[in-house]
Coordinates of C-alpha atoms and ligand atoms in Angstrom, one line a residue:
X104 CA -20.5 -51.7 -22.3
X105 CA -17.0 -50.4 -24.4
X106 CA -18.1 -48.7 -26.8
X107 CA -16.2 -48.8 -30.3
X108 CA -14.2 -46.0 -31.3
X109 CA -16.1 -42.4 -32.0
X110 CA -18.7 -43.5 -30.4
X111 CA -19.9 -42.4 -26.6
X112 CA -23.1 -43.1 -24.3
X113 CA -22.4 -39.8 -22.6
X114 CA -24.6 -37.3 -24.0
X115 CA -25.6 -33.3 -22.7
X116 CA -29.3 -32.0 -23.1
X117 CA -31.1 -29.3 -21.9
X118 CA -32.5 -31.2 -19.0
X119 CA -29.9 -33.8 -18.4
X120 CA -26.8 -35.1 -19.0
X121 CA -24.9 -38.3 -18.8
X122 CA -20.9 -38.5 -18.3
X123 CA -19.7 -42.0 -19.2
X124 CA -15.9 -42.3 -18.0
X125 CA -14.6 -42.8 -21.4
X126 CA -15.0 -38.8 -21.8
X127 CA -13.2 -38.3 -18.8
X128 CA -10.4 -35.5 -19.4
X129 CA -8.2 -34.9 -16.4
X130 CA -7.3 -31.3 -15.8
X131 CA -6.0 -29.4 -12.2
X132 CA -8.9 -28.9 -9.9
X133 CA -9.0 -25.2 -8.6
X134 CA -9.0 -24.2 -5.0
X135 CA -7.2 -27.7 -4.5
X136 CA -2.9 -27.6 -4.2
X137 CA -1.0 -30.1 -6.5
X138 CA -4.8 -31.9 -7.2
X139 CA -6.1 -33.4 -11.0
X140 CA -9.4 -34.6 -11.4
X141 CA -12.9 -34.4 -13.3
X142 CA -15.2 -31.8 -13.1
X143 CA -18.2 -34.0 -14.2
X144 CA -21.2 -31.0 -13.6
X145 CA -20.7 -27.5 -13.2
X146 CA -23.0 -24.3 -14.2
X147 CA -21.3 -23.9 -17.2
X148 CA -22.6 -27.0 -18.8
X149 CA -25.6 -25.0 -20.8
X150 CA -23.2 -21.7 -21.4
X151 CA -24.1 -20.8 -17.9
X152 CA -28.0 -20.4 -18.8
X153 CA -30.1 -22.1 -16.4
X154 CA -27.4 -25.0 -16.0
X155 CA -26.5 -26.8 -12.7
X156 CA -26.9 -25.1 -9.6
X157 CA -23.8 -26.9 -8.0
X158 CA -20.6 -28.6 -8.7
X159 CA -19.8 -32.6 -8.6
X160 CA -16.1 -33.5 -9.7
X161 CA -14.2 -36.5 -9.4
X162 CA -10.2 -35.8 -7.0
X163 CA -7.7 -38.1 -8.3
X164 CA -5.5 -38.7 -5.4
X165 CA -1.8 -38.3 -5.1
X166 CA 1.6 -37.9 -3.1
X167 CA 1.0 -33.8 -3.2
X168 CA -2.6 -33.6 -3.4
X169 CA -4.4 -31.7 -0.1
X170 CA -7.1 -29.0 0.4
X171 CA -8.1 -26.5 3.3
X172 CA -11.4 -24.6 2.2
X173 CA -14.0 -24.1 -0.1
X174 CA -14.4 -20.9 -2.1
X175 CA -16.0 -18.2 0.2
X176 CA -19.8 -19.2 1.1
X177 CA -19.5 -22.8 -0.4
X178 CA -20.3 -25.7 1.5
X179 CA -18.4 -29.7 0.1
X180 CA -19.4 -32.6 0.7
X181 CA -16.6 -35.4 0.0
X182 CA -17.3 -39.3 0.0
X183 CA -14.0 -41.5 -0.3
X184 CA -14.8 -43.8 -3.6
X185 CA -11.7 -46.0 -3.4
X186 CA -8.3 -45.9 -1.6
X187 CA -7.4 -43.4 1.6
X188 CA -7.6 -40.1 2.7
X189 CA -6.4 -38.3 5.6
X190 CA -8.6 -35.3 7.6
X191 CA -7.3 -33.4 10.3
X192 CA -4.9 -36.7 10.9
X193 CA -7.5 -38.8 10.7
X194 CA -7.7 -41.8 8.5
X195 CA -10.6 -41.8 6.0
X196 CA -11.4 -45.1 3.8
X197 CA -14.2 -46.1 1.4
X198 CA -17.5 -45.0 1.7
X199 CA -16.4 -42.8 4.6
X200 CA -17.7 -38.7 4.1
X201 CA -17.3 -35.5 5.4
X202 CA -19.7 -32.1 5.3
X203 CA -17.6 -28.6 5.6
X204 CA -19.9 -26.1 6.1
X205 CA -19.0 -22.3 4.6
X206 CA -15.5 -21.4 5.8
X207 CA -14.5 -24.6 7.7
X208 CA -10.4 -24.8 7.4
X209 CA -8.9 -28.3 7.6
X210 CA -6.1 -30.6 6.0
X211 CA -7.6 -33.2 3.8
X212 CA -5.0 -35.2 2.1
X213 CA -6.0 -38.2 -1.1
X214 CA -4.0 -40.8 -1.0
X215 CA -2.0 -41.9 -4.7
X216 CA -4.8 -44.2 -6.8
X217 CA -7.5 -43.2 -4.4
X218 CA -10.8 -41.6 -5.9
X219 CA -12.6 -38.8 -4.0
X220 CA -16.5 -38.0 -5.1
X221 CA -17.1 -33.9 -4.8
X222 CA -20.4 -32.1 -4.0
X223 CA -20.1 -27.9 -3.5
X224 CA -23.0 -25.5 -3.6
X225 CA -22.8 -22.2 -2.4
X226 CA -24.8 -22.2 1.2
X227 CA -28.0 -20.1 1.5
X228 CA -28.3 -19.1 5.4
X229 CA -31.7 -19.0 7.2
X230 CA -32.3 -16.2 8.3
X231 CA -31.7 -15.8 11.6
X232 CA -30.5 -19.3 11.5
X233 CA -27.0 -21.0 12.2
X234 CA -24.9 -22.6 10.2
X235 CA -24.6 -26.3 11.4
X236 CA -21.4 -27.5 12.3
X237 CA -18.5 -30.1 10.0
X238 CA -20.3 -33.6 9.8
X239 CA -18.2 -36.6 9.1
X240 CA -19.9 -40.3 8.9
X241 CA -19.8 -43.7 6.7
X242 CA -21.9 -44.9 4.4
X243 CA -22.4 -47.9 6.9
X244 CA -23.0 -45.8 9.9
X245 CA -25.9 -43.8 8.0
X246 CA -29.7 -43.9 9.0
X247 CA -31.2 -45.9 5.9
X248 CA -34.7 -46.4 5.3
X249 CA -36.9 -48.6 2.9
X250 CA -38.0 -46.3 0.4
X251 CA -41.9 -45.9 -0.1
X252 CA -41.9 -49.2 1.7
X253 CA -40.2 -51.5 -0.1
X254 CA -37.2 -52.8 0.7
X255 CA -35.4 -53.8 -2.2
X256 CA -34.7 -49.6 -2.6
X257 CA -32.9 -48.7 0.7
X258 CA -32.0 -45.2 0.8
X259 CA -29.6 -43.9 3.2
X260 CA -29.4 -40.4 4.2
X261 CA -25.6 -39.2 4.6
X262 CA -27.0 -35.2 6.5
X263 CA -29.2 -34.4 8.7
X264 CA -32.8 -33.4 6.8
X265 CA -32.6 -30.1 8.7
X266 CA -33.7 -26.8 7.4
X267 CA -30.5 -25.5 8.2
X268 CA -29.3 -27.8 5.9
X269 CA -29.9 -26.3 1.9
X270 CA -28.6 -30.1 0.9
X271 CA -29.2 -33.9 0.6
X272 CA -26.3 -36.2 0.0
X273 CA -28.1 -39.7 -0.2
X274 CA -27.0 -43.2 -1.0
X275 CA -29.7 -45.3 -3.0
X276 CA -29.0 -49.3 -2.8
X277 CA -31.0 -51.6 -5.4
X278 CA -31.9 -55.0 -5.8
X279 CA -31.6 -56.4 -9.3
X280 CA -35.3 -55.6 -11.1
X281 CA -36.3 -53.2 -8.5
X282 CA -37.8 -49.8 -9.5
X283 CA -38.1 -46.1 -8.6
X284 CA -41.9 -46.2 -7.6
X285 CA -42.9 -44.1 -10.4
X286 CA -41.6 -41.3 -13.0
X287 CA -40.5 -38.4 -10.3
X288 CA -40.7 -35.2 -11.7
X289 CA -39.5 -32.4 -9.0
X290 CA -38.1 -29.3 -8.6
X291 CA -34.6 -30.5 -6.6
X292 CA -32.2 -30.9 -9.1
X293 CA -29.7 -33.7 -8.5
X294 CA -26.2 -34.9 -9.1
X295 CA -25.9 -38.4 -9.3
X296 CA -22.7 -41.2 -9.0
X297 CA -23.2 -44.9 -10.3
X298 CA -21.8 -46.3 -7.3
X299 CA -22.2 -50.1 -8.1
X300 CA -24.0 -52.3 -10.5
X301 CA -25.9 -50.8 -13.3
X302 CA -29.7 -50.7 -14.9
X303 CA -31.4 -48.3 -16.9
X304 CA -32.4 -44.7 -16.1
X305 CA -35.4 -42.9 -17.4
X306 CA -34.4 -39.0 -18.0
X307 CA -36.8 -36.6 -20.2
X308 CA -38.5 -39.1 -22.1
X309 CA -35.6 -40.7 -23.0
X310 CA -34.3 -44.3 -22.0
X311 CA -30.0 -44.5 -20.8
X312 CA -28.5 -47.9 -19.7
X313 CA -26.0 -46.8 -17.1
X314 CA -23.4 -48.7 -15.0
X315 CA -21.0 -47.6 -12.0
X316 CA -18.4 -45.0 -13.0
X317 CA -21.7 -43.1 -15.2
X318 CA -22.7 -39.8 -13.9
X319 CA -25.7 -38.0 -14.2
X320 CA -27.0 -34.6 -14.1
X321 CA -31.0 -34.1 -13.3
X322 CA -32.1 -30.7 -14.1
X323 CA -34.9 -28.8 -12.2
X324 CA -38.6 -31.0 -13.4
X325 CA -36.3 -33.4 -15.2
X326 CA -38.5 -36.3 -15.6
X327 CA -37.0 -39.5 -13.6
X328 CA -37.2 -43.4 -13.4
X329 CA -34.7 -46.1 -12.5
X330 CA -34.7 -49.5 -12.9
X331 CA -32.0 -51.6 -11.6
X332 CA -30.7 -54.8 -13.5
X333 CA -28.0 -57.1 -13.7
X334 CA -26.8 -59.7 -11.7
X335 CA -25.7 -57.6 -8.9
X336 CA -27.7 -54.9 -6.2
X337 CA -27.2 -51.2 -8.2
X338 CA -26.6 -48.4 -6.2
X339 CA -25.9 -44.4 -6.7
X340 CA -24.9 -41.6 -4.6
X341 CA -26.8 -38.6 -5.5
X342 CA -26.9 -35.0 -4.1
X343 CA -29.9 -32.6 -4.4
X344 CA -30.8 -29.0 -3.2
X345 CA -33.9 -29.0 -0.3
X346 CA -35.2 -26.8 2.4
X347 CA -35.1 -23.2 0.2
X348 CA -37.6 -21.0 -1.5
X349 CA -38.4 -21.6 -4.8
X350 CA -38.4 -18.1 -5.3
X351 CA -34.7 -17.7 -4.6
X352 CA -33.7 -20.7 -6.9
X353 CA -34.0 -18.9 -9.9
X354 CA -30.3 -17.6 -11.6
Ligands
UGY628 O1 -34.7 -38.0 -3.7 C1 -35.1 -38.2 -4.8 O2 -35.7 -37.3 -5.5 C2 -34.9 -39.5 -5.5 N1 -36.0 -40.4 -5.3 N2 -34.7 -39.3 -6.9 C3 -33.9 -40.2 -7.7 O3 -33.4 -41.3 -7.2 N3 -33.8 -39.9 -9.0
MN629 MN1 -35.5 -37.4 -7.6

């Protein structure tokens, strides 16, 4: 899918968006030290009316590149993409993740040529409720489910579905010619990563072919479909917002 000069698949709507990697434009990532990368969604992607909700952005690893915190109140979620990373001194490799919850402090180091996925949203507490505790995990290691029964779609859940918990970071695995069950139209919003393989997604009532590297912004009742196809499985990582009122959603 290269696409000839002046030309793009990514494209921003009201509802959606799609990021093809050919737009990518590297820039230094803020509350990172020495760190480049993408930011791929962001609230400012409709002027800051009604836009995203959270932030998903692409670390570019290097010799320099490390972090300690979020921004006051924000939870990240990282997933390793390619190459290593390092937390606390420990080793972190492909498909390997980590949760920080609000205010957790900790030496995370990306490796040169490694790629490091990004999910922050600021955390809404329970009230009365605590705040769970740093979660770390692989893809592999996951709890994975058929979803809706069939087992061509496996979803695996990366986070406890707690109600302490204000997000889902899930991994959705595809069979060539399997489907989403039918045309999902919710008020989560999501951020999504083409992992693997590629297919065609269903967003408004338009129709995208997308392949790994694509990302994907899914606004509030954005209609949704996927089909995957190819010769190889499809898969995405996607993060959306659960567990909170509706009523405190709105900006
Ligand atoms: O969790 C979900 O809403 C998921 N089924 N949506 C999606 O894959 N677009
Ligand atoms: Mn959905």
């Amino acid at each position: 899918m290269q696409s000839p000069f002046g030309t793009t698949r990514t494209i921003v709507e009201h509802n959606h968006a799609v990021i093809a990697p050919d737009g990518h434009v590297i820039s230094p990532l803020s509350g990172w030290h020495e760190t480049e990368g993408v930011v791929l969604i962001s609230p400012t992607m409709r002027g800051g009316q009604g836009g995203p909700r959270f932030l998903q952005y692409l670390v570019h690893g290097s010799a320099e590149c490390h972090a300690n915190s979020a921004p006051d109140g924000v939870q990240r979620l990282i997933y390793v993409l390619s190459g290593a990373a390092t937390l606390d001194g420990t080793g972190m490799k492909a498909d390997d993740f980590a949760w920080f919850p609000p205010g957790d402090k900790y030496e995370l180091t990306v490796a040169e040529g490694a790629q490091v996925l990004v999910f922050e949203k600021q955390y809404q507490p329970l009230a009365g409720g605590k705040t769970p505790s740093r979660v770390t995990g692989s893809h592999a290691s996951a709890p994975a489910e058929p979803f809706m029964g069939d087992e061509d779609a496996m979803l695996a859940t990366l986070l406890p579905i707690e109600p302490a918990f204000d997000m889902a970071v899930n991994v959705f695995s595809f069979q060539s010619g399997t489907t989403l069950p039918f045309v999902e139209t919710h008020i989560m919003e999501h951020g999504l990563y083409m992992r693997a393989g590629q297919g065609v997604y269903r967003l408004g009532d338009r129709w995208y072919p997308v392949q790994a590297g694509d990302t994907i912004w899914m606004a509030s009742y954005c209609p949704q479909w996927f089909v995957a196809m190819g010769k190889q499985p499809a898969s995405y990582i996607y993060y959306k917002d659960i567990h909170r009122d509706p009523l405190d959603l709105a900006q």
